[in-house]
XYZ file of C-alpha atoms in Angstrom:
200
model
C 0.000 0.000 0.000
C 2.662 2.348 0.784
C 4.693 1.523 -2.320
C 1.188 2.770 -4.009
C 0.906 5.893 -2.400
C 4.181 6.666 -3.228
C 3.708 5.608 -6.610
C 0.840 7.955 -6.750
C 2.222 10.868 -5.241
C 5.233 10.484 -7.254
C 3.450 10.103 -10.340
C 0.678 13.617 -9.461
C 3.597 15.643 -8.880
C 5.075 14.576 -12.584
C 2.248 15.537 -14.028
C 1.535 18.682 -12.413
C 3.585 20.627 -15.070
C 1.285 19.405 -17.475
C -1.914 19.812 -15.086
C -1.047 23.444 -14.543
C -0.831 23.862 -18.318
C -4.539 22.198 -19.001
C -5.899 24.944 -16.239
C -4.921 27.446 -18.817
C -1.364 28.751 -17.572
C 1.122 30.147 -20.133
C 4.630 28.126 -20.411
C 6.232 31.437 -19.266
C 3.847 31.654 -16.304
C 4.484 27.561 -15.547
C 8.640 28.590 -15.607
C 8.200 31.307 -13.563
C 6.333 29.249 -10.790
C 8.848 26.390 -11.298
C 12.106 29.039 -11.230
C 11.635 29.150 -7.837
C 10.794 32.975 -7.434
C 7.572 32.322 -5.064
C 8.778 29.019 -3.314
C 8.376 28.511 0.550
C 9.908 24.914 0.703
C 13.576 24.096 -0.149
C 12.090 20.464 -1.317
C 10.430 22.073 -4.800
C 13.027 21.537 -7.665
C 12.596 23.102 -11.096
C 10.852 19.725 -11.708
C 8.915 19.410 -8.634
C 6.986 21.021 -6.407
C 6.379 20.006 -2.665
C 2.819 19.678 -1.111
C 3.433 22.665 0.554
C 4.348 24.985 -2.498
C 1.439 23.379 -3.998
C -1.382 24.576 -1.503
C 0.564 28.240 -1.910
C 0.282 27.857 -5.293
C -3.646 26.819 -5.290
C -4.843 28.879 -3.038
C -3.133 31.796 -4.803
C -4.857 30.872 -8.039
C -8.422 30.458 -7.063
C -8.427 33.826 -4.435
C -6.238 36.591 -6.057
C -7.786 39.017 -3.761
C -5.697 37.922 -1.001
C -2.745 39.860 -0.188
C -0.130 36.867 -0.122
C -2.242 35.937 -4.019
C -1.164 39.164 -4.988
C 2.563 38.933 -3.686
C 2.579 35.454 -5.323
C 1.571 36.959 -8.934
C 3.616 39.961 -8.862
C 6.614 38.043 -8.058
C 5.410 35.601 -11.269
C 5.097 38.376 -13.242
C 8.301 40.707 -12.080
C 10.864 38.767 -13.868
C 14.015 40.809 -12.883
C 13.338 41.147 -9.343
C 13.153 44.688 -9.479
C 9.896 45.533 -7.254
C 8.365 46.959 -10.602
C 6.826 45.296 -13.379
C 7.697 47.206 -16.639
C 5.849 47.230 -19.877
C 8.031 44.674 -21.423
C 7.510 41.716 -18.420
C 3.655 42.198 -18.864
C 4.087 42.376 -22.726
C 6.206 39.188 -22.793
C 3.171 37.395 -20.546
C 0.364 38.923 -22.825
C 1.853 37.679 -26.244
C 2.112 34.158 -24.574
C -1.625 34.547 -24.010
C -2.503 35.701 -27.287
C -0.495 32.493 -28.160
C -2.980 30.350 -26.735
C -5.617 32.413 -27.909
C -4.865 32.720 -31.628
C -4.552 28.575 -31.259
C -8.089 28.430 -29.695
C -9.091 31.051 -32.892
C -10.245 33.309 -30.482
C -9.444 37.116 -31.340
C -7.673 39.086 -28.709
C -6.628 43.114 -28.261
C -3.815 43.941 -29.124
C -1.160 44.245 -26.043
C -1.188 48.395 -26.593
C -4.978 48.345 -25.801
C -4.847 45.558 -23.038
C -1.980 47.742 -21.183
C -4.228 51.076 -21.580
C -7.178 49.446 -19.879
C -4.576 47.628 -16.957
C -3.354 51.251 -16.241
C -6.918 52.534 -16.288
C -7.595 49.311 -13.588
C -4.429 49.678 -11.170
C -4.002 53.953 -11.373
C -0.965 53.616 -10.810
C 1.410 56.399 -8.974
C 3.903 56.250 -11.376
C 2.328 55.124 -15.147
C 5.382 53.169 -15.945
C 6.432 51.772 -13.107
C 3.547 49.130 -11.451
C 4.330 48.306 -7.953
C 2.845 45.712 -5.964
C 1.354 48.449 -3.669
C -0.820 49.494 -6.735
C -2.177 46.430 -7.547
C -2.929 45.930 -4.105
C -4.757 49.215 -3.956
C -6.979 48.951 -7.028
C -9.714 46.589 -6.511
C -9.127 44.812 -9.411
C -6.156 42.555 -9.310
C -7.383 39.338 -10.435
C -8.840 40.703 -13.362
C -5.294 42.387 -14.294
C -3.552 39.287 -12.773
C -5.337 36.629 -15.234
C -5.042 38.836 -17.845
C -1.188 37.685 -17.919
C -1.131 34.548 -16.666
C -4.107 32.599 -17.217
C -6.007 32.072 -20.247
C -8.848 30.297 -19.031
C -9.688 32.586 -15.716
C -8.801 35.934 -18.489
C -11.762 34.590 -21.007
C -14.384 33.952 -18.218
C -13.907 37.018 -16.426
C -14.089 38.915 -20.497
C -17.294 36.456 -20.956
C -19.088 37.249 -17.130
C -20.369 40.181 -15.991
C -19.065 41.351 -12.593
C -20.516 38.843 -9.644
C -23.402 40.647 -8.572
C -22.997 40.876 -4.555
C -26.471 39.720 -3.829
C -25.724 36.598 -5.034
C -22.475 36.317 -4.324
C -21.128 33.352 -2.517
C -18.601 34.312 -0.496
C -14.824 34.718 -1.384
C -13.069 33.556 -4.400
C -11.474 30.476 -2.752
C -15.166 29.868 -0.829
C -16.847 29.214 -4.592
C -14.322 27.350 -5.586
C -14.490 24.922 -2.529
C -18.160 25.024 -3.073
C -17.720 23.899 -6.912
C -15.355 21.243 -6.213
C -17.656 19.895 -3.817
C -20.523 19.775 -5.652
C -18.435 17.983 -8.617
C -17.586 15.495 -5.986
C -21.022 15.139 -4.491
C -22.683 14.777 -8.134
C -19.629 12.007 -8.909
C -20.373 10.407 -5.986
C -24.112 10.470 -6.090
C -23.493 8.597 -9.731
C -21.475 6.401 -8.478
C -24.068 5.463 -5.712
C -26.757 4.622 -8.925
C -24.465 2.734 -10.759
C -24.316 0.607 -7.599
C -28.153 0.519 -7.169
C -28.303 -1.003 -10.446
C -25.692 -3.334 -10.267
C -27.577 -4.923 -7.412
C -30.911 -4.748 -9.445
């Protein structure tokens, strides 16, 4: 049994590079996360990444309104170190979206137009210098984080309106407990029929 587990957790952490991929991250964004620049665990490799980066990682993805999210994400995105993400970082992580994009066939803006609307979102104090304290300020940081590093999150949030607060359900990471639940309770409650009628 504990050969299998091993196994298993072995063979989850192989795949995660390719798992984070499917969920819509750009191969820039995936060797940023894997360079090491937002690691808490000396056990993640360039190859790996411990249980513990892992959680960081997840719970940074599905609630970008957190403070540590947005530390995580500006550190992705900051790739000199500097404390300031220039127009060239976020251009490199927009044309690997429009990547993706062009091979869904999905049109995009141009990265001129994006960048207008992310300055219009964050204010920030200086126009060409965005610091983490401005994304932290505006409101909006998910919406300008996916827009660099995650396809998938970037199209819903261009396809949804706004989540209207009356029927809001809580945080970010709170609905996205509550939809992996109720995946797992409808799986479940499938499986539970498909038992039914094997006994029939």
């Amino acid at each position: 049994f504990l050969f299998l587990f091993l196994f298993l957790v072995g063979f989850f952490f192989n795949s995660l590079f390719i798992f984070l991929k499917l969920l819509g991250l750009s191969p820039l964004t995936l060797k940023r996360i894997f360079s090491g620049a937002v690691w808490r665990s000396s056990r993640s490799t360039r190859t790996d990444m411990s249980y513990c980066d892992f959680v960081f990682y997840i719970l940074s993805e599905e609630d970008k309104t957190t403070p540590t999210a947005m530390e995580y994400w500006f550190r992705i995105l900051d790739v000199d170190g500097d404390g300031i993400l220039s127009y060239y970082e976020l251009e490199m992580f927009y044309d690997e979206q429009i990547a993706l994009l062009t091979d869904m066939g999905i049109d995009h803006m141009p990265f001129k137009d994006t960048l207008c609307l992310v300055l219009d979102m964050l204010n920030p104090k200086v126009a060409s210098a965005i610091r983490l304290s401005d994304l932290k300020r505006c409101g909006l940081a998910p919406r300008v984080i996916n827009t660099f590093v995650n396809v998938n999150k970037y199209l819903d949030q261009e396809e949804s309106d706004e989540v209207d607060p009356e029927v809001d359900n809580g945080t970010p990471w709170t609905r996205f407990v509550n939809e992996e639940y109720a995946v797992l309770s409808a799986e479940e409650e499938d499986d539970g029929h498909d038992d039914d009628d094997d006994d029939d």
